[in-house]
RNA sequence: GGGCGGAUAGCUCAGCGGGUAGAGCGCUGCCCUUACAAGGCAGAGGCCACAGGUUCGAGCCCUGUUCCGCCUACCA
């Protein structure tokens, strides 16, 4: 443990102390979150004359708890928002949650079940009250987890899809769409979940391949002779068959149409019909028609006016129409029907058959297609403008490749089933008349039928949760009122989300936004990847491979997690999260922490940051780091403009660690010791580090704020300190400084390499003589002073025609520079010869392709001149190295041939 | 059945307006040098999936092929 120096400033408020050699996020994070909230720094104050930047959060389910997908999603949004906020824009990040109809109802029903209750026993009103109660006590967990991540949301504007304002928006939209004829009620084939007891939209059905069977069954003709063999994967539905269809041009079944078949088991007579929709290639070319239980058959039945026999009920059990099989669960019934068919000799064959089966997205139960009276949105008129908005570039989707998926879905979009047989959600504002049977749809709850004045009853169904989510970008801003928020922040700037809800949510928001606001809901959609585990598997509770972000934050800190996710967020690529990677960025936090310790330990008690003087007079180290910083800031700006979080993160990592810490801090140690330049160095060190903290802040808000608060500074929070933009106020690109330090680094690195190869301990200081070209010799005075500390070199001479001291190793560098390191007594001729031979080999390896290239006439004439020039330059440099290597070897040879005994120093 | 994405160092991934392959982690060697051993210094390690083509020149562009993912779809 290092004893604190008297000069170390430890502000009284600090919980984290500089003497701590390791950064401990637990001591830091909670405090800053509450400070930021107290300061209301996340609040977007209106009116504002500054540019605005707004994002609505993809509202997480109130039943949810934070997973890695949220963590990634929130991190990326927060980076954008903190960045823009620091740039002085009026930034709104609107947070909220989603009432998640089915999921929430399931949770509360499970609770009731544990108490021996059902929602039916409780009654609708009491049940809904109970869900609200649950929401108030348990529905906010995920919000606290978002805060833990550092999400800089405007918490004062928190919304909920079922709150009063949003409910009003939902009702307004429903009524207007109904009046415009875009919402209708009708009897259609829909997807029904027998467990959730509700209709589902097409999107809420997940298709999974399952190993099923293909049963072929013989249906005899009414007279008992011959007949038709059909194939099915669902034999239990035969009880509801009302026809068998064949293709009209199928020679095998010529003349069959119009005849009657006797349906086995049920012993009903059903007709053979001809329909062109039948695929002659599949199975036997004849298909049983079950209009009540298959979407395809439903359509055939409509064309041929076939009756519907519903044999499977909403509970997934067979109905009375199934005769002796009534009341059996549908899969039990399948088994029994097959047995019965077999016993009676109607079962022809059973084959293995893989096919996709629809499952409920929420409870994974196999979905049952049922004919049902439901509410639908007529979608084509809404889809058209939404397609155009993207085609015309009013909305940009990033990465662009997702546009194709978007278009594909939008072109083939089908009407949206929006009614759900649930109690938790927005109740459909439609009333059915008991007298005339007509419907009243109204903004205000009607007392009687609008058509005949008769008694009415409200439709029992609620709306699909996604219906309210589709309004999110404007309903949350106060629509249908014309609020200042709506005026200032709609359209929102960017939507950040995962591709899994592109159809569910993004497309629908675009359609609704255009319909009701007449403007796109967001200008850019940034689509990020899915977070998978280290093996590339989708994380799921059932697989047990979930990495819990909260645990990661506990263990490694929020900043490490955020930085990991940002660094791995390359566009169009899933993230395979690994602990090693998180640990690496935890180490990065520690590096930053220790850099801060170095800076603060060196600041005098009363240090006040002052504007930097004219950099023309600066030390080469100062010029260099400011130049590098400038470039870093420039790239970050470009990366963030292009949503390249990964590139920005890598850039910051590289600059911080490998330029600032590895080289600048090391040079600064020397500069600080030399009195005349102490002031300058302190200023540059401070300025660079402080700027770096600003650059890092959107990625790592906690550690940067913690450190920044301990620096001598102006302003109350780093959150509102400006973001560095180029050109920076001080410092600029300095090609000369970069060249000179680049040369220094080459010399130091090569000599360290020599030391390492020759196993010379770092403690041994080596002499060096440098035979340098004019450029190197002329500028060396700027960095010679660093040689002792950074390379443990004692440079005796640097000169254009310095002689090689006897018994030296030679470092052969670019620009025809050579470094001689006398090693008398330390190294023998043999190993030095080997070392040079190895280098020669490497140079030759690189030389060959270059020579081949330059000797090609085509290359000379067809390649662009700058490429030719560059290549020639490279070749020249390599050639001079090559020559130098050969000279060294010859020289070595001469020594050995003058009969120096083996092992003698060269 | 359609569509999209991927295949680059042991692992995870960058690099894709073509110009002698990069990072992090891991690995090897040497170092407890007063910011940091969660560290420093140095190093090893790649026919850029395969086969053709375009080009002076191809991870990068084109055409196939083979494996992986994912999305989408009413073949009973």
PDB file of C-alpha atoms (C1' of nucleotides) in Angstrom, chain A residues 2 21-23 231-232 279 282 287 296 353 355 414 568 570 572-573 576 580-581 586-587 590-591 594-595 597-598 644 653 657-658 661-662 665-666 669 749 752-753 756 759 858-859 862-864 867 874, chain B residues 2-8 11-16 19-26 29-31 33-45 55-57 68-76:
ATOM      1  CA  UNK A   2       1.296   3.393  -0.949  1.00  0.00           C
ATOM      2  CA  UNK A  21      -5.205   0.701  -5.997  1.00  0.00           C
ATOM      3  CA  UNK A  22      -8.222  -1.024  -7.454  1.00  0.00           C
ATOM      4  CA  UNK A  23     -11.376   0.611  -8.678  1.00  0.00           C
ATOM      5  CA  UNK A 231     -53.294 -37.945 -45.933  1.00  0.00           C
ATOM      6  CA  UNK A 232     -53.296 -35.890 -42.765  1.00  0.00           C
ATOM      7  CA  UNK A 279     -51.598 -30.008 -54.567  1.00  0.00           C
ATOM      8  CA  UNK A 282     -48.556 -34.168 -51.997  1.00  0.00           C
ATOM      9  CA  UNK A 287     -57.221 -33.801 -49.124  1.00  0.00           C
ATOM     10  CA  UNK A 296     -56.758 -23.667 -45.992  1.00  0.00           C
ATOM     11  CA  UNK A 353     -43.230 -36.539 -41.070  1.00  0.00           C
ATOM     12  CA  UNK A 355     -43.415 -30.288 -40.180  1.00  0.00           C
ATOM     13  CA  UNK A 414     -52.336  -9.479 -43.565  1.00  0.00           C
ATOM     14  CA  UNK A 568     -19.187  -5.825 -29.121  1.00  0.00           C
ATOM     15  CA  UNK A 570     -20.845  -4.443 -34.425  1.00  0.00           C
ATOM     16  CA  UNK A 572     -25.468  -6.954 -38.152  1.00  0.00           C
ATOM     17  CA  UNK A 573     -23.748  -9.400 -35.906  1.00  0.00           C
ATOM     18  CA  UNK A 576     -21.599 -13.719 -28.051  1.00  0.00           C
ATOM     19  CA  UNK A 580     -13.351 -13.050 -20.284  1.00  0.00           C
ATOM     20  CA  UNK A 581     -14.348 -10.077 -22.337  1.00  0.00           C
ATOM     21  CA  UNK A 586     -13.243  -4.403 -15.901  1.00  0.00           C
ATOM     22  CA  UNK A 587      -9.471  -4.233 -16.094  1.00  0.00           C
ATOM     23  CA  UNK A 590      -9.020  -0.210 -13.317  1.00  0.00           C
ATOM     24  CA  UNK A 591      -6.535   1.226 -15.767  1.00  0.00           C
ATOM     25  CA  UNK A 594      -5.007   4.260 -11.863  1.00  0.00           C
ATOM     26  CA  UNK A 595      -4.340   6.829 -14.517  1.00  0.00           C
ATOM     27  CA  UNK A 597      -4.465   8.304  -9.356  1.00  0.00           C
ATOM     28  CA  UNK A 598      -1.326   9.218 -11.227  1.00  0.00           C
ATOM     29  CA  UNK A 644     -20.491   2.645 -34.723  1.00  0.00           C
ATOM     30  CA  UNK A 653      -9.659   1.805 -25.320  1.00  0.00           C
ATOM     31  CA  UNK A 657      -4.316   2.447 -22.709  1.00  0.00           C
ATOM     32  CA  UNK A 658      -1.752   2.379 -25.460  1.00  0.00           C
ATOM     33  CA  UNK A 661      -0.946   5.413 -20.392  1.00  0.00           C
ATOM     34  CA  UNK A 662       1.790   3.475 -22.186  1.00  0.00           C
ATOM     35  CA  UNK A 665       2.266   9.122 -18.866  1.00  0.00           C
ATOM     36  CA  UNK A 666       5.709   7.578 -19.021  1.00  0.00           C
ATOM     37  CA  UNK A 669       6.961  11.330 -15.441  1.00  0.00           C
ATOM     38  CA  UNK A 749      10.761  -0.785 -29.011  1.00  0.00           C
ATOM     39  CA  UNK A 752      13.611  -3.464 -25.725  1.00  0.00           C
ATOM     40  CA  UNK A 753      13.160  -6.279 -28.157  1.00  0.00           C
ATOM     41  CA  UNK A 756      14.292  -9.399 -24.384  1.00  0.00           C
ATOM     42  CA  UNK A 759      17.650 -12.159 -21.979  1.00  0.00           C
ATOM     43  CA  UNK A 858       1.340  -3.591 -65.776  1.00  0.00           C
ATOM     44  CA  UNK A 859       1.624  -2.430 -62.192  1.00  0.00           C
ATOM     45  CA  UNK A 862      -1.995   0.726 -64.502  1.00  0.00           C
ATOM     46  CA  UNK A 863      -1.806   1.204 -60.767  1.00  0.00           C
ATOM     47  CA  UNK A 864      -2.451   4.712 -59.471  1.00  0.00           C
ATOM     48  CA  UNK A 867       0.273   3.560 -54.878  1.00  0.00           C
ATOM     49  CA  UNK A 874       8.516   0.662 -49.018  1.00  0.00           C
TER      50      UNK A 874
ATOM     51  C1'   G B   2     -38.583 -18.388 -49.916  1.00  0.00           C
ATOM     52  C1'   G B   3     -35.224 -14.623 -47.659  1.00  0.00           C
ATOM     53  C1'   C B   4     -31.120 -12.758 -44.700  1.00  0.00           C
ATOM     54  C1'   G B   5     -26.505 -13.178 -42.162  1.00  0.00           C
ATOM     55  C1'   G B   6     -21.988 -15.736 -41.019  1.00  0.00           C
ATOM     56  C1'   A B   7     -17.346 -18.882 -42.119  1.00  0.00           C
ATOM     57  C1'   U B   8     -10.334 -14.307 -40.901  1.00  0.00           C
ATOM     58  C1'   C B  11     -11.217 -18.210 -28.482  1.00  0.00           C
ATOM     59  C1'   U B  12     -14.511 -13.795 -29.495  1.00  0.00           C
ATOM     60  C1'   C B  13     -14.546 -10.476 -33.305  1.00  0.00           C
ATOM     61  C1'   A B  14     -12.753  -5.821 -36.413  1.00  0.00           C
ATOM     62  C1'   G B  15     -11.175  -5.000 -41.414  1.00  0.00           C
ATOM     63  C1'   C B  16     -15.363  -4.999 -47.286  1.00  0.00           C
ATOM     64  C1'   G B  19      -2.853  -1.771 -52.620  1.00  0.00           C
ATOM     65  C1'   U B  20       2.361  -6.597 -48.397  1.00  0.00           C
ATOM     66  C1'   A B  21      -3.755  -9.091 -42.510  1.00  0.00           C
ATOM     67  C1'   G B  22      -5.632  -6.075 -37.002  1.00  0.00           C
ATOM     68  C1'   A B  23      -7.719  -5.831 -31.732  1.00  0.00           C
ATOM     69  C1'   G B  24      -9.151  -7.995 -27.067  1.00  0.00           C
ATOM     70  C1'   C B  25      -8.781 -12.397 -24.397  1.00  0.00           C
ATOM     71  C1'   G B  26      -5.739 -16.722 -24.064  1.00  0.00           C
ATOM     72  C1'   G B  29       9.534 -15.548 -21.877  1.00  0.00           C
ATOM     73  C1'   C B  30      11.423 -11.693 -18.678  1.00  0.00           C
ATOM     74  C1'   C B  31      10.062  -8.087 -14.776  1.00  0.00           C
ATOM     75  C1'   U B  33      10.548  -0.220 -12.350  1.00  0.00           C
ATOM     76  C1'   U B  34       6.552   4.409  -5.930  1.00  0.00           C
ATOM     77  C1'   A B  35      -0.491   5.195 -11.165  1.00  0.00           C
ATOM     78  C1'   C B  36      -1.897   0.214 -12.015  1.00  0.00           C
ATOM     79  C1'   A B  37       0.455  -7.749 -11.010  1.00  0.00           C
ATOM     80  C1'   A B  38      -7.058  -6.359 -12.584  1.00  0.00           C
ATOM     81  C1'   G B  39       0.040  -4.383 -14.041  1.00  0.00           C
ATOM     82  C1'   G B  40       4.805  -3.534 -17.301  1.00  0.00           C
ATOM     83  C1'   C B  41       8.098  -5.132 -21.471  1.00  0.00           C
ATOM     84  C1'   A B  42       8.807  -8.425 -25.403  1.00  0.00           C
ATOM     85  C1'   G B  43       7.207 -12.601 -28.373  1.00  0.00           C
ATOM     86  C1'   A B  44       4.922 -16.855 -30.918  1.00  0.00           C
ATOM     87  C1'   G B  45       0.599 -17.715 -33.735  1.00  0.00           C
ATOM     88  C1'   U B  55      -8.308  -7.060 -62.048  1.00  0.00           C
ATOM     89  C1'   C B  56      -1.614  -4.908 -62.656  1.00  0.00           C
ATOM     90  C1'   G B  57      -3.220  -6.560 -57.766  1.00  0.00           C
ATOM     91  C1'   C B  68     -23.444 -23.126 -39.486  1.00  0.00           C
ATOM     92  C1'   G B  69     -27.124 -19.514 -37.517  1.00  0.00           C
ATOM     93  C1'   C B  70     -31.586 -16.724 -37.903  1.00  0.00           C
ATOM     94  C1'   C B  71     -36.198 -14.846 -40.022  1.00  0.00           C
ATOM     95  C1'   U B  72     -40.429 -16.121 -42.830  1.00  0.00           C
ATOM     96  C1'   A B  73     -44.206 -19.710 -44.852  1.00  0.00           C
ATOM     97  C1'   C B  74     -51.759 -22.658 -44.482  1.00  0.00           C
ATOM     98  C1'   C B  75     -47.961 -28.459 -48.471  1.00  0.00           C
ATOM     99  C1'   A B  76     -52.898 -31.479 -45.905  1.00  0.00           C
TER     100        A B  76
END
